[in-house]
Coordinates of C-alpha atoms and ligand atoms in Angstrom, one line a residue:
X31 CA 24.9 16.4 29.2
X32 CA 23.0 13.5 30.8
X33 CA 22.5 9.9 29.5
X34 CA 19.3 10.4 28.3
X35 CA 19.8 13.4 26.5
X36 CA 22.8 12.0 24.9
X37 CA 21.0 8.8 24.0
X38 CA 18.1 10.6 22.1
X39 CA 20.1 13.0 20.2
X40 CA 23.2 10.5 19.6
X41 CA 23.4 9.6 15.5
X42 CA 25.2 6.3 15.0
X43 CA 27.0 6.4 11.1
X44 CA 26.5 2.8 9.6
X45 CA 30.0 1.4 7.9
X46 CA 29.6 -0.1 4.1
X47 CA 29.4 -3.5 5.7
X48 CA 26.3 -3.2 7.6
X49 CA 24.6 -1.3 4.7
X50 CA 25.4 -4.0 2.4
X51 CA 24.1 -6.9 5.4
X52 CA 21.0 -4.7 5.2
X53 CA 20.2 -3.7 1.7
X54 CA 20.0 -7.3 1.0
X55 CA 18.4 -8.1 3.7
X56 CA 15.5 -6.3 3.1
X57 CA 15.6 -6.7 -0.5
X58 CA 14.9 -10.3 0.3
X59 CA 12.1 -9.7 2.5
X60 CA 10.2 -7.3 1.2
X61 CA 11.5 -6.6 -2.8
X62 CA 13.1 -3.3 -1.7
X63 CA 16.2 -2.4 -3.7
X64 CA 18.1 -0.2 -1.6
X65 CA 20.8 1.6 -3.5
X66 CA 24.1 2.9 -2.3
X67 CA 22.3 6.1 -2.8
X68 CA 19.5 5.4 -0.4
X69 CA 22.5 4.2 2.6
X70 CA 22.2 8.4 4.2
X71 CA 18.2 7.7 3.5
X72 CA 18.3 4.2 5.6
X73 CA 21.2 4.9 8.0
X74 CA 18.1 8.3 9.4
X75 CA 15.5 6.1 9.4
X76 CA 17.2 3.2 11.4
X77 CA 19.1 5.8 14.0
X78 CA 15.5 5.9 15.5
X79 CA 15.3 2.1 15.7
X80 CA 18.7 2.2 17.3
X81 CA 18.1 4.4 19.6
X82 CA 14.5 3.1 21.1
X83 CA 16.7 -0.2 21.1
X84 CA 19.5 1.9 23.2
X85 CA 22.0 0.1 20.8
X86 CA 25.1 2.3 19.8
X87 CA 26.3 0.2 16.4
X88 CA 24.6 -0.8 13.8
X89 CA 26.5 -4.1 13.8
X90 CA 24.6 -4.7 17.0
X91 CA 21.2 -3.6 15.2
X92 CA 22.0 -6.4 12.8
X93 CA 23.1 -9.2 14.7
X94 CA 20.1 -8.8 16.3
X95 CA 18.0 -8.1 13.5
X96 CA 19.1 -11.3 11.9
X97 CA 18.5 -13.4 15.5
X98 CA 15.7 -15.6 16.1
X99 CA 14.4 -12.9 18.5
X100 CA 15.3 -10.2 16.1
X101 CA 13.5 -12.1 13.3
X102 CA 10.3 -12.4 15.3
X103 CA 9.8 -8.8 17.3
X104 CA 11.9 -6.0 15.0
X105 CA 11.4 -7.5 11.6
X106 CA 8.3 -5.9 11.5
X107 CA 9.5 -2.5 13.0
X108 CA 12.3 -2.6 10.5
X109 CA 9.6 -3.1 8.0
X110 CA 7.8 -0.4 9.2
X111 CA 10.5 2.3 9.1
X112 CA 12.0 1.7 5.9
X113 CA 9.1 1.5 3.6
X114 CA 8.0 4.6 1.7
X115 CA 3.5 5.0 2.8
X116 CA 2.9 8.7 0.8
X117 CA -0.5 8.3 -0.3
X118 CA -3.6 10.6 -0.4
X119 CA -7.1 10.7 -1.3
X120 CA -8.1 10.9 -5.4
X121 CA -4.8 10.7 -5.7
X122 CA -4.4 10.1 -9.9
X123 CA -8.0 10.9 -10.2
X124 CA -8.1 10.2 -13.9
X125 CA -8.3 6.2 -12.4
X126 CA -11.1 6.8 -10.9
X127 CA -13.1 8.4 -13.9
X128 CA -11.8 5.7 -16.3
X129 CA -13.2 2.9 -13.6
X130 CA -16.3 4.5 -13.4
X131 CA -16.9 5.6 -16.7
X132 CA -14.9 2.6 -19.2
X133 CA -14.1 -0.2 -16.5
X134 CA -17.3 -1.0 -14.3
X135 CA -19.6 -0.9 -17.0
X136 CA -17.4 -3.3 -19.2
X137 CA -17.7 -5.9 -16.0
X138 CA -21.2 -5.3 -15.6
X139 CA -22.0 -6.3 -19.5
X140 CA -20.0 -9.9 -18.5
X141 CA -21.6 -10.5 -15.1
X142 CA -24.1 -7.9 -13.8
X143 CA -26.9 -9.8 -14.0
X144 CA -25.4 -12.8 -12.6
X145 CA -25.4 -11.7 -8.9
X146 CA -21.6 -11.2 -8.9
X147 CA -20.0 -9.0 -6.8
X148 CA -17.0 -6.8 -8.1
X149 CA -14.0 -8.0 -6.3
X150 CA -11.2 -5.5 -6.0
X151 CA -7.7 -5.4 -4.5
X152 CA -5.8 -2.2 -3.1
X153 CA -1.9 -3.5 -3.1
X154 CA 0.2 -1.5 -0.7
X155 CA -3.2 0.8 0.4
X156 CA -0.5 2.5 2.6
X157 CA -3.1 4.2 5.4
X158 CA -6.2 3.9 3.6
X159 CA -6.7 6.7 1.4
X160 CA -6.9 4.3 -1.8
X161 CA -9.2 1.9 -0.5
X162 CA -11.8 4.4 1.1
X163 CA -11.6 6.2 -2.3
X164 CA -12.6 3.2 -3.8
X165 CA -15.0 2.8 -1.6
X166 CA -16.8 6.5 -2.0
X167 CA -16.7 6.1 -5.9
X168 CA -18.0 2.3 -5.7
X169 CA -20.5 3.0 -3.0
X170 CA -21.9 6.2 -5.5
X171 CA -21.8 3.8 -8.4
X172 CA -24.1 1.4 -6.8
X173 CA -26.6 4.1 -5.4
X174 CA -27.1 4.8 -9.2
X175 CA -27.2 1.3 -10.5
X176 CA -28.8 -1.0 -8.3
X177 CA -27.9 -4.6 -8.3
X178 CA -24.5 -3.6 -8.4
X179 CA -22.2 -4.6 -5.6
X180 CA -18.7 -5.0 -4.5
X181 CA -15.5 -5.9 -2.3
X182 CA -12.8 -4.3 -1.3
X183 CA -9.9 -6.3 0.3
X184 CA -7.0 -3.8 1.1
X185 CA -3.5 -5.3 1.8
X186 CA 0.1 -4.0 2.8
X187 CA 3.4 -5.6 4.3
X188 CA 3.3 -2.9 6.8
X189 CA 1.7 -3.0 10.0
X190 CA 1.7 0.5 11.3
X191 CA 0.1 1.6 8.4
X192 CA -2.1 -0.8 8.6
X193 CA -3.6 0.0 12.0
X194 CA -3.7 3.4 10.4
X195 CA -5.9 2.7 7.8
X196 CA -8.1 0.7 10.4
X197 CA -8.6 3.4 12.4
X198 CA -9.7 5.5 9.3
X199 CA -9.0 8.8 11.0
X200 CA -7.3 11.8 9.3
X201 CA -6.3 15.6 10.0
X202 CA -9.1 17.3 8.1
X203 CA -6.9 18.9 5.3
X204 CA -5.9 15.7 4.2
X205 CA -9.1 15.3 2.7
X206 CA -9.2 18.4 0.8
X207 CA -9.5 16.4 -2.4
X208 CA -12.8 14.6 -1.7
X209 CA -15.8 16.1 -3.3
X210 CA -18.2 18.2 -1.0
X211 CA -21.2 15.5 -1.8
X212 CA -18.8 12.7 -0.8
X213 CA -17.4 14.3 2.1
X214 CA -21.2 14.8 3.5
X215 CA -22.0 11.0 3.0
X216 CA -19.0 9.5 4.2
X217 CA -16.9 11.3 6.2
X218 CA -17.8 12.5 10.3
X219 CA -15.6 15.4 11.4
X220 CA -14.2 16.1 15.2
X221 CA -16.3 18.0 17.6
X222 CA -13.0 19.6 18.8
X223 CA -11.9 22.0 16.4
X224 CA -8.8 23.2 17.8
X225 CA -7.5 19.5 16.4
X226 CA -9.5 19.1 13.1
X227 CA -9.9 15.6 12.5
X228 CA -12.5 13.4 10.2
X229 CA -13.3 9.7 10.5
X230 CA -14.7 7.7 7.7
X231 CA -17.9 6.6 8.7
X232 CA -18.8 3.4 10.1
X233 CA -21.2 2.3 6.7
X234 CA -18.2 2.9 4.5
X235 CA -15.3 1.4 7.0
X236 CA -17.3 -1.8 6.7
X237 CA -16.7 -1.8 3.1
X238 CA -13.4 -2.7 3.2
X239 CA -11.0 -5.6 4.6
X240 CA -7.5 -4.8 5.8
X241 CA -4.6 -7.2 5.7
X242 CA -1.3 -7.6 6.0
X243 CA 0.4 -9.3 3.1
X244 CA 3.8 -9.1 2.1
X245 CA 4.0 -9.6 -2.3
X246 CA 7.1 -11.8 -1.7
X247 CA 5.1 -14.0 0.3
X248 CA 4.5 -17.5 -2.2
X249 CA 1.4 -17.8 -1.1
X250 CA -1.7 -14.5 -1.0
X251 CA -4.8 -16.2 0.1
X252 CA -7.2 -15.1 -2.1
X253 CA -10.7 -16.4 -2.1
X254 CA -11.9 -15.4 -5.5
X255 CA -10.5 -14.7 -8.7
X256 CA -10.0 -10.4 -8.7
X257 CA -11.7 -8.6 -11.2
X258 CA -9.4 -4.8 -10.4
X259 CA -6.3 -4.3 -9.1
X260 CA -4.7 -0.8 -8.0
X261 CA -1.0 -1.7 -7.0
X262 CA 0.1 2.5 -7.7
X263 CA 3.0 3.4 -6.2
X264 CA 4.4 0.2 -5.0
X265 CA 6.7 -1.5 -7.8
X266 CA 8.7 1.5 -8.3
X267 CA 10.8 0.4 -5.4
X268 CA 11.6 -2.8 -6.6
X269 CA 14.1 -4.1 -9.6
X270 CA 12.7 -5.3 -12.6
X271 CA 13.0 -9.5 -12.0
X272 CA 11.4 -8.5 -8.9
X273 CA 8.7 -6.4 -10.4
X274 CA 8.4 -9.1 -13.2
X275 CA 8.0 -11.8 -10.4
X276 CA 5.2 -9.9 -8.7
X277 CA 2.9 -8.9 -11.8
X278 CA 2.8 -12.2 -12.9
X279 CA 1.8 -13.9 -9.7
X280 CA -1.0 -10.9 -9.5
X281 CA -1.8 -12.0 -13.0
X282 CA -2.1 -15.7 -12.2
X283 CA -4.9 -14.1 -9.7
X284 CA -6.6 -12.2 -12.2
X285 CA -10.2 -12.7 -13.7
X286 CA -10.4 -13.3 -17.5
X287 CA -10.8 -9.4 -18.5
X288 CA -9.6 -8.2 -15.5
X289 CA -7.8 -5.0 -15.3
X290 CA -4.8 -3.7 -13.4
X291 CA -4.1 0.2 -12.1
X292 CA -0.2 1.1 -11.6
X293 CA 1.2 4.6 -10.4
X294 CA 1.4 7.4 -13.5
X295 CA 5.5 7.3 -13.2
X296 CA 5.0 2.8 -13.4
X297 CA 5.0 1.2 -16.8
X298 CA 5.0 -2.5 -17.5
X299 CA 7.1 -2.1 -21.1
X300 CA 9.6 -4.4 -21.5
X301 CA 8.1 -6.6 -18.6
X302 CA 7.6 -10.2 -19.5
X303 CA 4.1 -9.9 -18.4
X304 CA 1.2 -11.0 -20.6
X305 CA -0.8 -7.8 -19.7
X306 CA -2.6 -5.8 -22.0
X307 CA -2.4 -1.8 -22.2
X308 CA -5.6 -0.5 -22.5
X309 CA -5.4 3.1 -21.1
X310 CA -1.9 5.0 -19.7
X311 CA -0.9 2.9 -17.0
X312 CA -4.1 0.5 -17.1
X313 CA -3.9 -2.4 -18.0
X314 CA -6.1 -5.8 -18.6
X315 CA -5.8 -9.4 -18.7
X316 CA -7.2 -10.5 -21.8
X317 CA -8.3 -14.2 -20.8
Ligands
LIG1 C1 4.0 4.8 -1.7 S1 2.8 3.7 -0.9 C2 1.5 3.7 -2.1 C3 0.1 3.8 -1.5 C4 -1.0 3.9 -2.5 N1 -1.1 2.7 -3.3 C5 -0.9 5.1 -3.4 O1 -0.5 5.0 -4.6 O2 -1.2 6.2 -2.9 C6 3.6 2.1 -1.1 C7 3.1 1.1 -0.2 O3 3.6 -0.2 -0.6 C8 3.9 -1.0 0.6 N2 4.9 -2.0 0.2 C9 6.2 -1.9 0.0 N3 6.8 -3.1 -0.2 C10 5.8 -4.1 -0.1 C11 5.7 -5.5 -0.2 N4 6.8 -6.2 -0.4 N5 4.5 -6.1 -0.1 C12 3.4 -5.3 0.1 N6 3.4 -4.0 0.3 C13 4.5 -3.4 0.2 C14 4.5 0.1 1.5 O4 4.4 -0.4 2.9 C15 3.7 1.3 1.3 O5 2.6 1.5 2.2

């Protein structure tokens, strides 16, 4: 068998040590409680890092991980690799109905007429199926109500998703759950069909800003207070002081009345959060 050959199919076992080095490294960095029962999970996912890296121990991965070189050019990849990005469009669609139909019109009553724009947050928008849904449902609710407008800022710690979501370019099946009227408006589809693809239009792209932002960070940068928050998905991963630590920074951003849309398997009982439930898994500041 040749060197190369041996390289790319080579699968390097990672010892107790290293898992525990890792697991709390990247619980520190990005929230992400890895559980002995993830190790099999993390130990796949890394074998590809090691091997691009041509690096046969993961004792080697992490000394360099954790060196000031590491710190600066694989952080990010490691970042990358271990972080779960399933997403898809409408996903939880019963969100979107209760936005249009309870949440919207509940802001409008408080600030329509005062030339505010809706701001809204995608946390962990994964490769932009959340956001651009947002966008198709907020961009229909404003040809129907004029006046109305809105912002979409769309954040997530990783940076190949990211790039994804800038790029706003999917297989065409992917967006099987986006109505027919929505898919004429907003989406462009390939010329080449032997590779179905569809791009979100440019109109709609502009809608949105991406950004990476890590929710450990101290510090988010926002501009205005937010008046909607979806963060679905995202929390699952972490423990509950971390999860704690999080909602309540998101709530210290938080417009009086503002509401918040976690994943359908996410609750916030039992969390020391001052959040109010409102609707299953929505929930709203009160002031
Ligand atoms: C499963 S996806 C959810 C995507 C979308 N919100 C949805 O529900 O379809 C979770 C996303 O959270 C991001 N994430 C994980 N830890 C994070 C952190 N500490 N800060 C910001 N984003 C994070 C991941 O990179 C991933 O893209």
């Amino acid at each position: 068998m040749d060197e190369s050959q041996n390289l790319h199919e080579r699968s390097t076992s990672m010892s107790n040590k290293d898992f525990q080095r890792l697991s709390q490294f990247i619980y520190k960095q990005c929230g992400i409680k890895m559980t002995t029962a993830k190790k099999t999970m993390l130990e796949a996912r890394l074998n590809k890092r090691l091997r691009m890296l041509q690096m046969y121990s993961f004792t080697d991965y992490c000394d360099y991980l954790f060196s000031q070189n590491g710190m600066e050019s694989e952080l990010v990849q490691m970042i990358d690799v271990v972080t779960t990005n399933k997403t898809d469009f409408f996903r939880e669609p019963d969100h979107f109905e209760y936005l249009v139909q309870q949440v919207i019109p509940q802001w409008e009553r408080r600030h329509g007429s005062r030339g505010h724009k809706l701001s809204v947050w995608s946390a962990g928008c994964s490769t932009g199926e959340e956001p651009y849904t947002l966008a198709m449902i907020l961009s229909d609710y404003a040809e129907e109500n004029p006046g109305f407008a809105f912002n979409i800022l769309a954040t997530d710690i990783s940076t190949r998703v990211l790039e994804k979501a800038r790029q706003a370019i999917y297989e065409e099946d992917r967006v099987d759950p986006v109505p027919m009227a929505m898919k004429k408006k907003y989406l462009l589809r390939s010329k080449d069909r032997s590779n179905p693809l569809v791009r979100v239009n440019p109109a709609l792209r502009e809608k949105i800003h991406f950004r990476r932002l890590n929710f450990m960070d101290d510090e988010f940068g926002m501009r205005e207070p937010l008046d909607i928050i979806f963060c679905r998905n995202v929390i699952i991963y972490f423990d509950r002081p971390t999860q704690e630590q999080v909602l309540n920074h998101f709530y210290r951003l938080m417009a009086p009345g503002a509401h918040i849309f976690m994943g359908h398997s996410e609750t916030l009982n039992g969390l020391d959060v001052p959040l109010v439930s409102v609707h299953p898994t929505v929930y709203r500041k009160v002031q």
